[in-house]
mmCIF file of C-alpha atoms in Angstrom:
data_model
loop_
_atom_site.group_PDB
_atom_site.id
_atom_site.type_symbol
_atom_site.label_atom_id
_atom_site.label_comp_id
_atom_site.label_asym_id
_atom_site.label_seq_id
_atom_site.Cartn_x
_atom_site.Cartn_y
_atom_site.Cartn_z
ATOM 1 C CA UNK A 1 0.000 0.000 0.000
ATOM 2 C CA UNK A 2 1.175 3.831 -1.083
ATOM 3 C CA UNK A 3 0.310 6.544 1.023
ATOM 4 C CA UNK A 4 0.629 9.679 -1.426
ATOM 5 C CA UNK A 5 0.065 13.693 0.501
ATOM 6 C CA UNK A 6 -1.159 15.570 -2.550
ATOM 7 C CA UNK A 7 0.311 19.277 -2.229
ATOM 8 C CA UNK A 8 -1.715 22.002 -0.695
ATOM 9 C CA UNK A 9 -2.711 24.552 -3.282
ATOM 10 C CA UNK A 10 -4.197 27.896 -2.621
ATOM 11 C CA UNK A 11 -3.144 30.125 -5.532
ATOM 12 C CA UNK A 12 -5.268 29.446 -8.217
ATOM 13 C CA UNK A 13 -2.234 30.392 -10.484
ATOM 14 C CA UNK A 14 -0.523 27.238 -8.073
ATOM 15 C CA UNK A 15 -3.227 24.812 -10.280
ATOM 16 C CA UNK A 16 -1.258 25.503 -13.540
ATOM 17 C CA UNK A 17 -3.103 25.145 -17.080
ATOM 18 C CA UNK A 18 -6.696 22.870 -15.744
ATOM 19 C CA UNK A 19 -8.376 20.756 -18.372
ATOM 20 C CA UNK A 20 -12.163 20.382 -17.987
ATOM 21 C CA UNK A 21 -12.928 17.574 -19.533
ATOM 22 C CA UNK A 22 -16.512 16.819 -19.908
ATOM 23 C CA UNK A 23 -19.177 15.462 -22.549
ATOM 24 C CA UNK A 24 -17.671 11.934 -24.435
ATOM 25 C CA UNK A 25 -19.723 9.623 -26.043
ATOM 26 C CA UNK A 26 -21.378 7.679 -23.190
ATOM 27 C CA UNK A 27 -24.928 7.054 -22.048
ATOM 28 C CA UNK A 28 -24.280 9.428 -19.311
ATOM 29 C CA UNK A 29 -23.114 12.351 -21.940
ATOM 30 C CA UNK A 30 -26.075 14.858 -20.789
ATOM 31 C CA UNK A 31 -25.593 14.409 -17.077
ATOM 32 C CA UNK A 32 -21.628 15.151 -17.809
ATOM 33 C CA UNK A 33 -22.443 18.341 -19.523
ATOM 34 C CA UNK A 34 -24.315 19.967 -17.529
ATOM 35 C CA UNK A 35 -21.956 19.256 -14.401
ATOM 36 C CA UNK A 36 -19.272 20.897 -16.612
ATOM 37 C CA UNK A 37 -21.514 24.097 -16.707
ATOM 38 C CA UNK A 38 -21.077 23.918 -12.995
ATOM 39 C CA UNK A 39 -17.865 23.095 -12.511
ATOM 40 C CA UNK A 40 -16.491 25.727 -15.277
ATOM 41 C CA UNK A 41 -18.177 28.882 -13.666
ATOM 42 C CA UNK A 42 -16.750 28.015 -10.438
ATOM 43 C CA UNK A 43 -13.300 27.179 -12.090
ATOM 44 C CA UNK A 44 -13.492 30.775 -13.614
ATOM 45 C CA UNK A 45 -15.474 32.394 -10.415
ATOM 46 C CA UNK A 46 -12.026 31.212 -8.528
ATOM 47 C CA UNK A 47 -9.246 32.343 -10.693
ATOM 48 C CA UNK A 48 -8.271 29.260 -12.243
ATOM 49 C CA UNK A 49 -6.805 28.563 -15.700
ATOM 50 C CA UNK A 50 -8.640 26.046 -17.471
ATOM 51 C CA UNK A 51 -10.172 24.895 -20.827
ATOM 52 C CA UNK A 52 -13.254 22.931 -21.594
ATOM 53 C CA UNK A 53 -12.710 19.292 -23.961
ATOM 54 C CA UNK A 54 -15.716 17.571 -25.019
ATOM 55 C CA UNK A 55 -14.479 14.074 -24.341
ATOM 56 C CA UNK A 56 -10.414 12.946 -24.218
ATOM 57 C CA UNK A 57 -9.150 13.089 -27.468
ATOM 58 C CA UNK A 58 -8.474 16.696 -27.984
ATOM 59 C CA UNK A 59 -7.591 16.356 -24.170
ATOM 60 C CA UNK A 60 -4.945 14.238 -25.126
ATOM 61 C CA UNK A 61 -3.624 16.526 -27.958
ATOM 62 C CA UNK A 62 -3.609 19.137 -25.726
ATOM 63 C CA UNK A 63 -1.593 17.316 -22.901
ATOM 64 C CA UNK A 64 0.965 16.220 -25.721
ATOM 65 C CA UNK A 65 1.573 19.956 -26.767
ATOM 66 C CA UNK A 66 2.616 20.745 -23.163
ATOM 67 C CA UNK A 67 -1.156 22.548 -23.022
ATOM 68 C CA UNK A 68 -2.527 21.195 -20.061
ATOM 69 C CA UNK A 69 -0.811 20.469 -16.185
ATOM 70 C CA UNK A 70 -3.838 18.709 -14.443
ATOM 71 C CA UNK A 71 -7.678 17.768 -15.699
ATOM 72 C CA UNK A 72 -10.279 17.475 -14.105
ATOM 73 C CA UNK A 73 -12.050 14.734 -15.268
ATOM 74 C CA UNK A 74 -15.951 15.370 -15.407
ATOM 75 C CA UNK A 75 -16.406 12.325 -18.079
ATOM 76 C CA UNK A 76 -19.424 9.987 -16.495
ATOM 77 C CA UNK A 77 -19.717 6.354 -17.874
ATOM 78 C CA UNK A 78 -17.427 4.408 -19.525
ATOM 79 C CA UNK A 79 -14.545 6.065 -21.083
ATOM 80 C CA UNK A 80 -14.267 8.793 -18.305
ATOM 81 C CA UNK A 81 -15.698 6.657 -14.898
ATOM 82 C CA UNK A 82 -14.451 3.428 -15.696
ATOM 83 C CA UNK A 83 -10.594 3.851 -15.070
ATOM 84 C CA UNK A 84 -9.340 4.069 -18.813
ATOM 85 C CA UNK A 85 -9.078 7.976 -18.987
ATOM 86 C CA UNK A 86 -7.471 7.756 -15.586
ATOM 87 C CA UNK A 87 -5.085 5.268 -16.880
ATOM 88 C CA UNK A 88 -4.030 7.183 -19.616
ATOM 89 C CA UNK A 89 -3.374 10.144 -17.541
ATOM 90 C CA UNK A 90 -1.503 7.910 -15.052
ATOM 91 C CA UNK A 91 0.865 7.418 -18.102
ATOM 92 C CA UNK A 92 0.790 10.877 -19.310
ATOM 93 C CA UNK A 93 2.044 11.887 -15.646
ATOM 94 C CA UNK A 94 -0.904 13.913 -15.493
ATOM 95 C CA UNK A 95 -2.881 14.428 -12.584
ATOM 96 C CA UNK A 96 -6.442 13.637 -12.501
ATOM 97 C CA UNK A 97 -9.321 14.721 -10.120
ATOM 98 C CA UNK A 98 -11.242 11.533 -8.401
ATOM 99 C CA UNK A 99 -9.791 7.970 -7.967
ATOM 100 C CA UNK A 100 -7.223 6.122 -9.999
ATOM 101 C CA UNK A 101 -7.326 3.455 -12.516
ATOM 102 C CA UNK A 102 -8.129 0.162 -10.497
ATOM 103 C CA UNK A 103 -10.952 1.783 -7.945
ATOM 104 C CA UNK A 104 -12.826 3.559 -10.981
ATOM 105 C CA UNK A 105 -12.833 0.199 -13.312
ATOM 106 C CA UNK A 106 -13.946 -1.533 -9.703
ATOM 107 C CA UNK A 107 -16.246 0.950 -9.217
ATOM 108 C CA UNK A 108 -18.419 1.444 -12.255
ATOM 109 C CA UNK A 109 -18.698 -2.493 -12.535
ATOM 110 C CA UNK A 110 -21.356 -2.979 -9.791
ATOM 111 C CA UNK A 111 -21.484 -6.748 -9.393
ATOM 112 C CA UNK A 112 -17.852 -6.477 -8.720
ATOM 113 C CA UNK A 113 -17.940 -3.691 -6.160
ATOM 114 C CA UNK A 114 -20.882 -5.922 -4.415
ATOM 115 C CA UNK A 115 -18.649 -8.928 -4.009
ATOM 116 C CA UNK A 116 -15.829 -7.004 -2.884
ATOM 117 C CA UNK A 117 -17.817 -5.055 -0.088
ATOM 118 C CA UNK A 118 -19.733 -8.493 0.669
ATOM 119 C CA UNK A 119 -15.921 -10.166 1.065
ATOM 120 C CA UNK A 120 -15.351 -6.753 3.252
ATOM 121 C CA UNK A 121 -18.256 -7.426 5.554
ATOM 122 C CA UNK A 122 -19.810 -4.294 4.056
ATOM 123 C CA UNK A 123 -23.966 -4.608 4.009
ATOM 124 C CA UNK A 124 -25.410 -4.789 0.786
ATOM 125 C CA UNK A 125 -29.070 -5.499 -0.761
ATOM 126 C CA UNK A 126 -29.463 -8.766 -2.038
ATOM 127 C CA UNK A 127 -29.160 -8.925 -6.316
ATOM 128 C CA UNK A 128 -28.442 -11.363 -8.936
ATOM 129 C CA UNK A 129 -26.709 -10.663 -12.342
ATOM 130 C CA UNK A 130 -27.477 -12.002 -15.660
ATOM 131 C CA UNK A 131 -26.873 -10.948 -19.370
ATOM 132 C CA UNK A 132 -28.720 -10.219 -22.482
ATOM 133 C CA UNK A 133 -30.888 -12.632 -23.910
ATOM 134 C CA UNK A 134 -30.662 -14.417 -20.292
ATOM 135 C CA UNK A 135 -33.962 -16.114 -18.918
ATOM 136 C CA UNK A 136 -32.566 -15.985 -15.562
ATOM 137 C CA UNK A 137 -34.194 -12.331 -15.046
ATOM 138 C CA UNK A 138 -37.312 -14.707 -14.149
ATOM 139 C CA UNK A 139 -35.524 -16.518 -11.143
ATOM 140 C CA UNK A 140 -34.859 -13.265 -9.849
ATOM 141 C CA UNK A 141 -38.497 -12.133 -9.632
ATOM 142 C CA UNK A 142 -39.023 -15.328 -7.996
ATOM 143 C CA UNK A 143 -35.995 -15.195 -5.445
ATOM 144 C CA UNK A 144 -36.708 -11.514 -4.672
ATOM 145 C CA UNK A 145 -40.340 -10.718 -5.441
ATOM 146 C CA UNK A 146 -41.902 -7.338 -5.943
ATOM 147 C CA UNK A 147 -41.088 -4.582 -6.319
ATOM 148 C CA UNK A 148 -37.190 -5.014 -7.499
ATOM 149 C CA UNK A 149 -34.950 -2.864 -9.191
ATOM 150 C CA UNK A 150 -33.086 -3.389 -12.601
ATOM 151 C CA UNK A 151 -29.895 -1.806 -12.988
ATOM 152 C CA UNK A 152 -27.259 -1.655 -15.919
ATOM 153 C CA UNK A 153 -23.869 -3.211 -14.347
ATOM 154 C CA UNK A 154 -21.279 -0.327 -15.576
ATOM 155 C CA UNK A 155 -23.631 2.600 -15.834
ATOM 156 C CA UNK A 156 -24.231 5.335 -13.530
ATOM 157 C CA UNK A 157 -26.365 8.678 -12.823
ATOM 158 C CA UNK A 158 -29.572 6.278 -12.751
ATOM 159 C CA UNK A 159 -29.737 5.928 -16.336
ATOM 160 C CA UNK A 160 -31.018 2.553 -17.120
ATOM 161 C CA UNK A 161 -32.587 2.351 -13.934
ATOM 162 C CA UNK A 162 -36.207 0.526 -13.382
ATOM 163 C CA UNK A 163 -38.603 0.093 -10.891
ATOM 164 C CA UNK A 164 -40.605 -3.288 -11.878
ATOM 165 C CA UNK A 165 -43.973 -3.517 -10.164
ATOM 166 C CA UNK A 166 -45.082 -6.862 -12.043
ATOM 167 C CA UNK A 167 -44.337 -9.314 -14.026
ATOM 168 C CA UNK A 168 -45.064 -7.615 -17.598
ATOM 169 C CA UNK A 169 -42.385 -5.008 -16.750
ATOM 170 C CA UNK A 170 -39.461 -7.407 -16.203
ATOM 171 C CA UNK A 171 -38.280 -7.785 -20.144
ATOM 172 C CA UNK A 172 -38.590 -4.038 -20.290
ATOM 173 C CA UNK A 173 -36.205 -3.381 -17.963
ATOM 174 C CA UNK A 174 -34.373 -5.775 -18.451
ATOM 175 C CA UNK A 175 -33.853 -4.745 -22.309
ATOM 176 C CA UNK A 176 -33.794 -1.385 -20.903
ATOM 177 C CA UNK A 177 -30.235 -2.065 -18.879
#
């Protein structure tokens, strides 16, 4: 185990050239936008250098031209969430806002984080996982009963999120996730 103490900043002119990167191409592209809104105006309210990307390829350009000394990584979903951006940047020798590469891939698969906590002794609700085109969605009504909740496995925000009431629901949500 690593024990890294970050330095404390208080100049914003201490932060260095900030890309905001925000948008991508995920599921979760709306909620990422308008967080960026947010996050920008205070960015600017406080002093600090930055520029917006709309996802991490431009980021990338931008880092590689000497650019860009720290992001802040406002991606949601895979591509920004799920430990690959922060992987990249991890090469780069960028730093990156939120956790690293291992805890965001754990993180944004959900089955995995629920075995991990329930190896950890950490409480969770009961589930049960199954894919596409999997009749198993069934047993699960039966082991659980009504009301349950379907949930993608590596999405966040509560997109793909259903409340099933009855039986007729189930497929939808299920094709929904």
């Amino acid at each position: 185990m690593s024990i890294f103490q970050a330095p404390v900043i208080t100049s914003p002119a201490d932060f260095g050239r900030v890309g905001l990167v925000i948008g991508g191409d995920s599921a979760e592209r709306e909620v990422s936008l308008n967080g960026g809104k947010a996050v920008g105006a205070a960015l600017g309210r406080n002093g600090i250098d930055y520029r917006v990307f709309d996802g991490p390829l431009a980021l990338f350009e931008a880092i590689r031209l000497g650019e860009i000394d720290r992001v802040f990584n406002l991606l949601h979903g895979p591509g920004g969430e799920d430990g690959s951006l922060q992987g990249a940047l991890q090469l780069m020798g960028v730093p990156v806002t939120g956790s690293g590469l291992a805890s965001s891939a754990l993180t944004m698969d959900k089955v995995r984080s629920k075995w991990v906590w329930a190896q950890n002794g950490i409480s969770t609700p009961p589930f049960d996982h199954f894919g596409p085109g999997d009749e198993d969605h069934v047993r699960a009504m039966e082991k659980f009963g009504l009301p349950l909740f379907v949930k993608p496995t590596g999405l966040g925000s509560s997109i793909g999120i259903s409340r099933v009431a009855s039986e007729q629901e189930l497929a939808p949500a299920v094709d929904l996730a």
